[in-house]
Coordinates of C-alpha atoms in Angstrom, one line a residue:
X245 CA -40.8 -125.1 77.8
X246 CA -38.8 -122.2 79.1
X247 CA -39.0 -121.4 82.8
X248 CA -42.3 -119.7 83.5
X249 CA -41.9 -115.9 83.7
X250 CA -43.5 -114.8 87.0
X251 CA -44.2 -111.3 85.9
X252 CA -42.8 -108.4 83.8
X253 CA -41.0 -105.6 85.5
X254 CA -40.5 -102.1 84.1
X255 CA -37.3 -100.3 85.2
X256 CA -37.0 -96.5 85.2
X257 CA -33.5 -95.0 85.3
X258 CA -32.3 -91.6 86.5
X259 CA -28.8 -90.4 87.4
X260 CA -27.3 -87.5 89.3
X261 CA -23.9 -85.8 89.4
X262 CA -22.5 -87.7 86.4
X263 CA -18.9 -87.1 85.4
X264 CA -18.5 -84.4 82.8
X265 CA -16.4 -85.6 79.9
X266 CA -17.3 -83.0 77.3
X267 CA -15.2 -79.8 76.9
X268 CA -17.4 -76.7 76.5
X269 CA -20.7 -78.5 77.2
X270 CA -22.0 -81.3 79.5
X271 CA -21.9 -85.1 78.9
X272 CA -24.6 -86.7 76.6
X273 CA -25.5 -89.8 78.7
X274 CA -27.1 -93.0 77.7
X275 CA -27.8 -96.1 79.9
X276 CA -27.2 -99.6 78.7
X277 CA -28.7 -102.6 80.5
X278 CA -26.6 -105.9 80.6
X279 CA -27.7 -109.3 81.9
X280 CA -25.3 -111.9 83.1
X281 CA -25.9 -115.5 81.9
X282 CA -23.4 -118.3 82.5
X283 CA -20.7 -115.8 83.4
X284 CA -21.1 -113.7 80.2
X285 CA -22.6 -110.2 80.0
X286 CA -25.1 -109.6 77.2
X287 CA -26.8 -106.3 76.2
X288 CA -30.5 -106.4 76.8
X289 CA -31.5 -102.9 75.8
X290 CA -30.4 -99.2 76.0
X291 CA -32.2 -95.9 76.7
X292 CA -32.2 -92.9 74.5
X293 CA -29.2 -90.5 74.7
X294 CA -29.9 -87.2 76.6
X295 CA -27.9 -84.2 75.4
X296 CA -26.0 -82.0 77.8
X297 CA -27.2 -83.3 81.1
X298 CA -25.3 -84.6 84.2
X299 CA -28.7 -85.4 85.9
X300 CA -30.6 -87.3 83.3
X301 CA -34.0 -88.8 83.7
X302 CA -34.3 -91.4 80.9
X303 CA -37.7 -91.6 79.3
X304 CA -37.2 -95.1 77.8
X305 CA -38.0 -97.9 80.3
X306 CA -36.4 -101.3 80.4
X307 CA -38.9 -104.2 80.3
X308 CA -37.6 -107.3 81.8
X309 CA -39.0 -110.8 82.7
X310 CA -38.7 -111.4 86.4
X311 CA -38.1 -115.0 87.5
X312 CA -38.5 -115.6 91.2
X313 CA -36.4 -118.8 91.1
X314 CA -33.4 -117.3 89.3
X315 CA -30.6 -115.0 90.4
X316 CA -30.8 -112.5 87.6
X317 CA -27.6 -110.4 87.6
X318 CA -27.9 -107.0 86.0
X319 CA -25.4 -104.3 85.2
X320 CA -26.3 -100.7 84.3
X321 CA -23.6 -98.9 82.3
X322 CA -23.7 -95.1 81.7
X323 CA -21.8 -93.8 78.7
X324 CA -21.3 -90.3 77.2
X325 CA -22.2 -90.6 73.5
X326 CA -20.5 -88.3 71.1
X327 CA -20.7 -90.3 67.8
X328 CA -23.2 -92.3 65.7
X329 CA -21.7 -95.8 66.1
X330 CA -23.7 -98.5 67.9
X331 CA -20.5 -99.8 69.6
X332 CA -20.0 -98.3 73.1
X333 CA -16.2 -99.1 73.3
X334 CA -15.4 -95.8 71.6
X335 CA -17.6 -93.7 74.0
X336 CA -16.6 -92.2 77.3
X337 CA -17.5 -94.4 80.3
X338 CA -19.2 -92.5 83.1
X339 CA -19.7 -95.4 85.6
X340 CA -21.7 -98.6 86.2
X341 CA -23.7 -100.4 88.9
X342 CA -24.2 -104.1 89.3
X343 CA -27.0 -105.8 91.3
X344 CA -29.7 -108.5 91.0
X345 CA -33.3 -107.9 89.8
X346 CA -34.4 -109.3 93.2
X347 CA -32.6 -106.5 95.0
X348 CA -34.3 -103.9 92.8
X349 CA -37.9 -105.3 93.2
X350 CA -37.5 -105.8 96.9
X351 CA -36.4 -102.1 97.3
X352 CA -38.8 -100.8 94.7
X353 CA -36.4 -97.8 94.3
X354 CA -32.7 -98.4 94.6
X355 CA -30.3 -95.5 94.7
X356 CA -26.6 -96.4 94.6
X357 CA -23.3 -94.8 93.7
X358 CA -21.8 -95.5 90.2
X359 CA -18.3 -97.1 90.1
X360 CA -15.6 -97.1 87.5
X361 CA -14.2 -100.3 85.9
X362 CA -11.5 -100.4 88.6
X363 CA -14.2 -100.4 91.4
X364 CA -13.4 -96.8 92.5
X365 CA -16.3 -94.2 92.8
X366 CA -17.3 -92.5 89.5
X367 CA -17.0 -89.0 91.1
X368 CA -20.2 -88.2 92.9
X369 CA -22.3 -90.0 90.3
X370 CA -25.3 -92.1 91.4
X371 CA -28.0 -94.1 89.8
X372 CA -31.7 -94.4 90.8
X373 CA -33.6 -97.5 89.6
X374 CA -37.3 -97.7 90.1
X375 CA -39.2 -101.0 89.5
X376 CA -42.8 -101.4 88.7
X377 CA -44.7 -104.6 88.0
X378 CA -46.4 -104.5 84.6
X379 CA -49.8 -106.0 85.0
X380 CA -51.4 -104.6 81.9
X381 CA -50.4 -105.1 78.3
X382 CA -52.7 -102.4 76.9
X383 CA -50.9 -99.8 74.8
X384 CA -52.0 -96.2 73.9
X385 CA -51.3 -95.1 70.3
X386 CA -51.3 -91.3 70.0
X387 CA -51.0 -88.9 67.1
X388 CA -50.4 -85.3 68.2
X389 CA -49.7 -82.0 66.4
X390 CA -49.7 -78.3 67.5
X391 CA -50.2 -74.9 65.9
X392 CA -49.4 -71.3 66.6
X393 CA -46.8 -72.1 69.3
X394 CA -44.9 -69.2 70.8
X395 CA -41.6 -68.5 69.2
X396 CA -38.8 -68.8 71.8
X397 CA -35.8 -68.5 69.4
X398 CA -34.2 -65.2 68.5
X399 CA -33.0 -66.6 65.1
X400 CA -35.4 -68.9 63.4
X401 CA -38.4 -70.5 65.0
X402 CA -38.9 -72.7 68.1
X403 CA -37.8 -76.4 67.9
X404 CA -40.7 -78.0 69.8
X405 CA -41.1 -81.3 71.5
X406 CA -43.6 -82.7 74.0
X407 CA -43.1 -84.5 77.4
X408 CA -45.9 -86.6 78.9
X409 CA -45.9 -86.9 82.7
X410 CA -48.0 -89.2 85.0
X411 CA -48.9 -88.3 88.7
X412 CA -47.6 -90.7 91.4
X413 CA -49.3 -91.5 94.6
X414 CA -47.6 -88.7 96.5
X415 CA -48.6 -86.1 93.9
X416 CA -45.2 -85.7 92.2
X417 CA -44.9 -86.0 88.4
X418 CA -42.8 -88.6 86.5
X419 CA -41.9 -88.1 82.9
X420 CA -43.0 -91.2 80.8
X421 CA -42.6 -90.1 77.2
X422 CA -40.7 -87.6 75.2
X423 CA -41.5 -87.0 71.5
X424 CA -38.9 -86.2 68.9
X425 CA -37.8 -82.6 68.4
X426 CA -39.2 -80.9 65.2
X427 CA -36.8 -78.2 64.1
X428 CA -37.8 -74.6 63.3
X429 CA -41.6 -75.1 63.2
X430 CA -44.4 -73.4 65.2
X431 CA -47.0 -75.9 63.7
X432 CA -45.3 -79.2 64.3
X433 CA -46.8 -82.7 63.5
X434 CA -45.1 -85.3 65.6
X435 CA -44.7 -88.9 64.5
X436 CA -47.4 -91.3 65.9
X437 CA -46.1 -93.1 69.1
X438 CA -47.0 -95.9 71.4
X439 CA -46.8 -95.9 75.2
X440 CA -48.1 -98.5 77.7
X441 CA -51.3 -97.6 79.5
X442 CA -49.6 -98.5 82.8
X443 CA -46.7 -96.0 82.0
X444 CA -49.0 -93.2 81.0
X445 CA -51.5 -93.3 83.8
X446 CA -51.2 -96.5 85.9
X447 CA -54.1 -97.8 83.6
X448 CA -56.4 -95.4 85.4
X449 CA -58.5 -93.6 82.7
X450 CA -59.3 -90.7 85.1
X451 CA -55.8 -90.1 86.5
X452 CA -54.2 -86.7 85.6
X453 CA -51.7 -86.6 82.7
X454 CA -49.6 -83.5 82.3
X455 CA -48.3 -82.6 78.9
X456 CA -45.5 -80.0 78.6
X457 CA -44.3 -78.4 75.3
X458 CA -40.7 -77.3 75.2
X459 CA -38.4 -75.4 72.8
X460 CA -35.3 -77.6 72.4
X461 CA -31.9 -75.9 72.9
X462 CA -28.7 -77.8 72.1
X463 CA -27.0 -76.6 75.3
X464 CA -29.6 -78.4 77.4
X465 CA -31.4 -75.3 78.6
X466 CA -34.8 -76.1 77.1
X467 CA -37.5 -73.4 77.3
X468 CA -41.0 -74.2 78.4
X469 CA -43.5 -73.0 75.8
X470 CA -46.6 -74.1 77.8
X471 CA -48.4 -77.0 79.4
X472 CA -51.9 -78.5 80.1
X473 CA -53.4 -81.4 82.0
X474 CA -55.8 -84.0 80.8
X475 CA -56.9 -87.7 81.3
X476 CA -57.1 -90.8 79.2
X477 CA -60.9 -90.5 79.3
X478 CA -60.7 -87.1 77.6
X479 CA -57.9 -88.2 75.1
X480 CA -59.9 -91.2 74.1
X481 CA -62.6 -89.0 72.6
X482 CA -60.1 -87.8 69.9
X483 CA -60.6 -88.8 66.3
X484 CA -59.2 -87.6 63.0
X485 CA -62.6 -86.0 62.1
X486 CA -62.9 -84.2 65.5
X487 CA -59.5 -83.8 67.3
X488 CA -59.4 -83.0 71.0
X489 CA -57.7 -79.6 71.4
X490 CA -55.9 -78.1 74.4
X491 CA -54.6 -74.6 75.0
X492 CA -50.9 -74.6 75.9
X493 CA -50.6 -72.3 78.9
X494 CA -47.4 -70.7 80.2
X495 CA -48.2 -69.6 83.8
X496 CA -45.3 -67.1 84.0
X497 CA -46.4 -65.5 80.8
X498 CA -50.0 -65.4 81.9
X499 CA -49.2 -63.6 85.1
X500 CA -47.1 -61.0 83.3
X501 CA -49.4 -60.3 80.3
X502 CA -52.8 -58.8 80.7
X503 CA -54.3 -60.0 77.4
X504 CA -52.6 -63.4 77.4
X505 CA -54.7 -66.1 75.7
X506 CA -52.3 -69.1 75.3
X507 CA -48.9 -70.1 73.9
X508 CA -50.4 -72.3 71.2
X509 CA -52.8 -75.1 70.6
X510 CA -52.0 -78.8 71.0
X511 CA -54.3 -81.1 69.0
X512 CA -54.7 -84.8 69.6
X513 CA -55.9 -86.3 66.3
X514 CA -56.0 -89.9 67.2
X515 CA -55.9 -91.9 70.5
X516 CA -56.5 -95.7 70.5
X517 CA -56.0 -98.3 73.2
X518 CA -54.8 -101.6 71.9
X519 CA -53.7 -104.9 73.5
X520 CA -50.2 -105.8 72.7
X521 CA -49.2 -109.5 72.9
X522 CA -45.9 -110.4 74.5
X523 CA -43.5 -113.1 73.1
X524 CA -44.9 -115.5 75.7
X525 CA -48.5 -114.6 74.6
X526 CA -47.6 -115.8 71.1
X527 CA -45.8 -118.9 72.3
X528 CA -48.5 -119.9 74.8
X529 CA -51.1 -119.0 72.2
X530 CA -49.9 -121.7 69.8
X531 CA -47.2 -120.0 67.7
X532 CA -44.6 -122.5 66.4
X533 CA -41.0 -121.6 65.9
X534 CA -39.7 -123.5 62.9
X535 CA -35.9 -124.1 62.9
X536 CA -33.8 -124.7 59.8
X537 CA -30.1 -125.1 59.6
X538 CA -27.8 -124.1 56.7
X539 CA -24.2 -125.5 56.7
X540 CA -21.3 -124.1 54.7
X541 CA -19.5 -126.9 52.8
X542 CA -17.2 -124.7 50.7
X543 CA -13.5 -125.4 50.1
X544 CA -12.3 -122.6 52.2
X545 CA -13.2 -124.7 55.3
X546 CA -10.3 -127.1 54.5
X547 CA -10.3 -130.9 53.8
X548 CA -12.5 -132.5 56.5
X549 CA -9.8 -135.3 56.9
X550 CA -7.2 -132.7 58.0
X551 CA -7.1 -131.6 61.6
X552 CA -6.7 -128.0 60.4
X553 CA -10.2 -128.2 58.7
X554 CA -13.2 -126.5 60.3
X555 CA -15.2 -129.6 59.4
X556 CA -12.6 -131.9 61.0
X557 CA -14.3 -134.1 63.7
X558 CA -12.2 -134.3 66.8
X559 CA -11.6 -137.7 68.5
X560 CA -14.7 -137.0 70.6
X561 CA -16.8 -136.3 67.4
X562 CA -17.3 -132.6 67.6
X563 CA -16.3 -129.4 65.8
X564 CA -17.4 -125.7 65.8
X565 CA -20.3 -126.5 63.3
X566 CA -21.7 -129.2 65.6
X567 CA -21.2 -127.1 68.7
X568 CA -23.2 -124.2 67.2
X569 CA -26.0 -126.5 66.0
X570 CA -26.3 -128.1 69.5
X571 CA -26.1 -124.8 71.4
X572 CA -28.8 -122.9 69.3
X573 CA -30.9 -126.0 68.5
X574 CA -31.3 -127.1 72.1
X575 CA -33.0 -123.8 73.0
X576 CA -35.3 -123.6 69.9
X577 CA -36.4 -127.2 69.9
X578 CA -38.6 -126.5 73.0
X579 CA -40.8 -124.2 70.8
X580 CA -41.4 -126.7 68.0
X581 CA -43.9 -129.5 68.7
X582 CA -42.9 -132.0 66.1
X583 CA -39.1 -131.5 66.6
X584 CA -38.5 -132.2 62.9
X585 CA -35.9 -129.8 61.5
X586 CA -34.9 -129.4 57.8
X587 CA -31.1 -129.1 57.4
X588 CA -29.3 -128.0 54.2
X589 CA -25.8 -127.7 53.0
X590 CA -24.4 -125.3 50.4
X591 CA -21.2 -124.9 48.3
X592 CA -20.4 -128.7 47.8
X593 CA -20.3 -131.1 44.9
X594 CA -22.8 -133.8 45.8
X595 CA -23.4 -137.4 44.7
X596 CA -24.2 -139.0 42.4
X597 CA -23.3 -136.5 39.6
X598 CA -21.1 -134.2 41.8
X599 CA -22.7 -131.0 40.6
X600 CA -22.2 -128.0 42.9
X601 CA -25.4 -127.3 45.0
X602 CA -26.3 -124.3 47.1
X603 CA -29.2 -125.9 48.9
X604 CA -29.0 -129.7 49.3
X605 CA -30.6 -131.6 52.1
X606 CA -27.8 -133.1 54.2
X607 CA -29.8 -136.4 54.4
X608 CA -29.8 -136.4 50.6
X609 CA -33.7 -136.8 50.6
X610 CA -35.1 -133.7 48.7
X611 CA -38.7 -134.8 49.3
X612 CA -38.1 -135.1 53.1
X613 CA -35.2 -133.0 54.2
X614 CA -36.3 -133.2 57.9
X615 CA -34.0 -134.5 60.6
X616 CA -35.5 -136.0 63.8
X617 CA -34.5 -133.6 66.6
X618 CA -31.1 -131.9 67.0
X619 CA -29.5 -135.3 67.3
X620 CA -30.9 -136.1 63.9
X621 CA -29.2 -133.0 62.4
X622 CA -25.9 -134.1 64.0
X623 CA -26.2 -137.6 62.7
X624 CA -27.1 -136.5 59.2
X625 CA -24.1 -134.1 59.2
X626 CA -21.7 -136.7 60.3
X627 CA -23.0 -139.2 57.6
X628 CA -23.0 -136.5 54.9
X629 CA -19.4 -135.2 55.4
X630 CA -17.5 -138.1 53.8
X631 CA -19.9 -138.2 50.8
X632 CA -19.5 -134.6 49.5
X633 CA -16.6 -132.7 48.0
X634 CA -16.1 -129.2 49.5
X635 CA -16.2 -126.7 46.7
X636 CA -17.7 -123.2 46.2
X637 CA -18.6 -120.4 45.8
X638 CA -20.2 -119.3 49.2
X639 CA -23.8 -118.4 48.2
X640 CA -26.3 -117.6 51.1
X641 CA -29.2 -116.4 49.0
X642 CA -30.6 -119.8 47.8
X643 CA -31.1 -121.1 51.4
X644 CA -32.5 -117.8 52.6
X645 CA -35.0 -117.7 49.7
X646 CA -35.8 -121.4 50.4
X647 CA -36.9 -120.7 54.0
X648 CA -38.6 -117.4 52.8
X649 CA -40.9 -119.4 50.5
X650 CA -42.2 -121.4 53.5
X651 CA -42.5 -118.2 55.6
X652 CA -44.5 -116.6 52.8
X653 CA -46.8 -119.5 52.6
X654 CA -47.4 -119.3 56.4
X655 CA -48.6 -115.6 56.0
X656 CA -51.7 -117.0 54.3
X657 CA -53.0 -118.2 57.6
X658 CA -53.8 -114.7 58.9
X659 CA -52.7 -115.6 62.5
X660 CA -49.5 -115.6 64.4
X661 CA -49.2 -119.3 64.0
X662 CA -45.7 -119.8 62.6
X663 CA -42.3 -118.1 62.7
X664 CA -39.1 -119.3 61.0
X665 CA -35.6 -119.2 62.3
X666 CA -32.7 -119.9 59.9
X667 CA -29.3 -120.7 61.4
X668 CA -26.5 -120.3 58.9
X669 CA -23.1 -121.6 60.0
X670 CA -20.2 -120.4 57.8
X671 CA -16.5 -119.7 57.6
X672 CA -17.5 -116.3 56.4
X673 CA -16.2 -115.6 52.9
X674 CA -19.5 -114.8 51.2
X675 CA -19.7 -114.6 47.4
X676 CA -23.2 -113.5 46.5
X677 CA -23.4 -110.4 48.8
X678 CA -25.8 -108.4 46.5
X679 CA -28.2 -111.3 46.1
X680 CA -28.0 -112.0 49.9
X681 CA -28.8 -108.4 50.7
X682 CA -31.8 -108.5 48.5
X683 CA -32.9 -111.9 49.9
X684 CA -32.7 -110.5 53.5
X685 CA -34.6 -107.3 52.6
X686 CA -37.4 -109.5 51.1
X687 CA -37.3 -111.8 54.1
X688 CA -37.7 -108.8 56.5
X689 CA -41.4 -108.6 55.4
X690 CA -42.0 -112.2 56.4
X691 CA -42.2 -114.1 59.7
X692 CA -38.5 -115.1 59.8
X693 CA -35.2 -114.3 61.5
X694 CA -31.7 -115.3 60.4
X695 CA -28.9 -116.2 62.7
X696 CA -25.4 -116.3 61.3
X697 CA -22.6 -118.0 63.3
X698 CA -19.1 -117.4 61.9
X699 CA -16.6 -120.2 62.6
X700 CA -12.9 -120.1 62.2
X701 CA -10.6 -117.1 62.2
X702 CA -11.8 -115.3 59.0
X703 CA -12.5 -111.5 58.6
X704 CA -16.2 -111.3 59.2
X705 CA -16.8 -107.7 58.0
X706 CA -19.4 -108.7 55.4
X707 CA -21.3 -110.6 58.1
X708 CA -21.3 -107.5 60.4
X709 CA -22.6 -105.5 57.5
X710 CA -25.6 -107.9 57.1
X711 CA -26.4 -107.5 60.8
X712 CA -28.3 -104.2 60.7
X713 CA -27.1 -102.9 64.1
X714 CA -25.0 -100.1 62.4
X715 CA -27.9 -98.8 60.3
X716 CA -30.6 -100.1 58.0
X717 CA -29.5 -102.9 55.6
X718 CA -30.5 -102.1 52.0
X719 CA -30.9 -104.3 48.9
X720 CA -28.6 -103.9 45.9
X721 CA -31.3 -101.6 44.5
X722 CA -31.5 -99.5 47.6
X723 CA -34.7 -100.8 49.1
X724 CA -34.4 -100.7 53.0
X725 CA -35.2 -103.7 55.2
X726 CA -38.5 -103.1 57.0
X727 CA -36.9 -104.6 60.2
X728 CA -33.6 -105.9 61.4
X729 CA -33.8 -109.7 61.2
X730 CA -30.1 -110.8 61.1
X731 CA -28.0 -111.5 64.2
X732 CA -24.4 -112.3 63.5
X733 CA -21.8 -113.6 66.1
X734 CA -18.3 -115.0 65.6
X735 CA -17.9 -118.4 67.3
X736 CA -14.4 -117.5 68.5
X737 CA -16.0 -115.1 71.0
X738 CA -17.4 -118.1 72.9
X739 CA -14.4 -120.5 72.9
X740 CA -14.0 -120.4 76.7
X741 CA -17.7 -119.9 77.6
X742 CA -20.3 -122.4 78.8
X743 CA -22.3 -124.1 76.0
X744 CA -25.4 -122.0 76.8
X745 CA -23.6 -118.7 76.2
X746 CA -23.7 -118.8 72.3
X747 CA -27.4 -119.5 72.2
X748 CA -28.2 -116.8 74.7
X749 CA -26.3 -114.3 72.6
X750 CA -27.7 -115.2 69.2
X751 CA -31.2 -115.8 70.4
X752 CA -31.4 -112.6 72.5
X753 CA -33.1 -110.5 69.7
X754 CA -35.5 -113.2 68.5
X755 CA -38.3 -112.6 70.9
X756 CA -38.5 -108.9 70.0
X757 CA -38.2 -109.8 66.3
X758 CA -41.2 -112.2 66.7
X759 CA -43.3 -109.6 68.6
X760 CA -42.3 -106.8 66.1
X761 CA -43.4 -108.8 63.1
X762 CA -46.7 -110.0 64.5
X763 CA -47.7 -106.7 66.0
X764 CA -46.8 -104.8 62.8
X765 CA -49.1 -107.0 60.8
X766 CA -51.7 -107.0 63.7
X767 CA -51.7 -110.8 63.9
X768 CA -53.1 -112.5 67.0
X769 CA -52.0 -115.9 68.3
X770 CA -54.1 -118.9 67.0
X771 CA -55.5 -119.4 70.6
X772 CA -55.8 -115.8 71.7
X773 CA -55.6 -115.5 75.5
X774 CA -58.4 -113.6 77.2
X775 CA -57.7 -109.9 77.1

């Protein structure tokens, strides 16, 4: 199995004196965390963007597995975000800092100057990284609303949001959660949110929690409406039939006004403590990852006998298809006990009748399409190649729907027992885009993820579109995917990288996708660990 994770570490990020890249206002910073594996940097996560601030304290924490025996190289990049694209290359770079996770945990709080790409100082900008070991996987679910808040705006009404702060050992307050802003409303109802019990109060039910209500201003000068203090013990009494209510007090206003009562009422309608499983909780609790491969045998790959073909086997017996199967399969096979993997082809004319098929077992055994281990897939592929005629069109939906049928059957078990990963390797010219979109939207409700590796030099715009990073994918009828389950990478990005790099990139999102699916449907591992 994977190297044992020693513990989970939560990293809090704050910056001071950032470069100001915005004319007429201040930078709108975001922090991205990258991890170095085999010489390649991969994005792990990113914080929220904070508007108009050169001294941001980010509310979103980075949760990272800490391995004592590995040198885990990390890079923190700060960007000024002025657009809606996911890609950071079109945003202003404000500086970065590289270190190892070991350096952070041994310091507990590390404060270092930010540098530019050329290694020179990023002005007077610095980053402060604080590490905390996470020993508790309990999570608090809160539903909060307010009424009769003070109006702080001259035109229109206040734009309120809440900040939750916990008290540290030295008595200072640390912000741990910020709600969304609700525009123009003195009686806001915020979206339900989750926060780890450790983040909120160090898992101490009687530790003080400070809640501040602000009126949001686009120039960054947010006005305090009022605040109150409470504890988890008090919040836990809340229920929808009898909410717990707090007077929002603005001390400055109270001292000035004789008949001051409050600046509004904040009402906690629901507060529940739940235990959230981690990816390793599911894996160690008996969840199997089922791996299926789909291989593109369409004519656009070129004649396999020609050295120009993407299916051409080099003298040492490899090509990009096989390299992708090896790279991804070698990681996933550790999580599947029987190591029997179904492998399918699509877009070829197959013997004996040479009808075109969009989901044929590459071992030509429909009743048993399983290959024994990753080597079994490789052997079946090599044996299949000379027997089929590459044809077309390039249809993804039959194979996606095939795996989805098994994933749907697994949902009958009512536990987090099985999760399906489909690896599609393709030269990229997809024909049935509408049917594929619909198939992916349907699959997003099931325990499955889809990895697409694009081989060759084609234009992969359609693939990038299926990977929901730039917004929610919708079916041809407009139904949105309930979660992002597609990860696309072009193989050419990894030509000069170590063989582990491709797998680490395409599998990076899988653990979170597994956790998101099972926690959304409140499914526990078959062998639930002691809480």
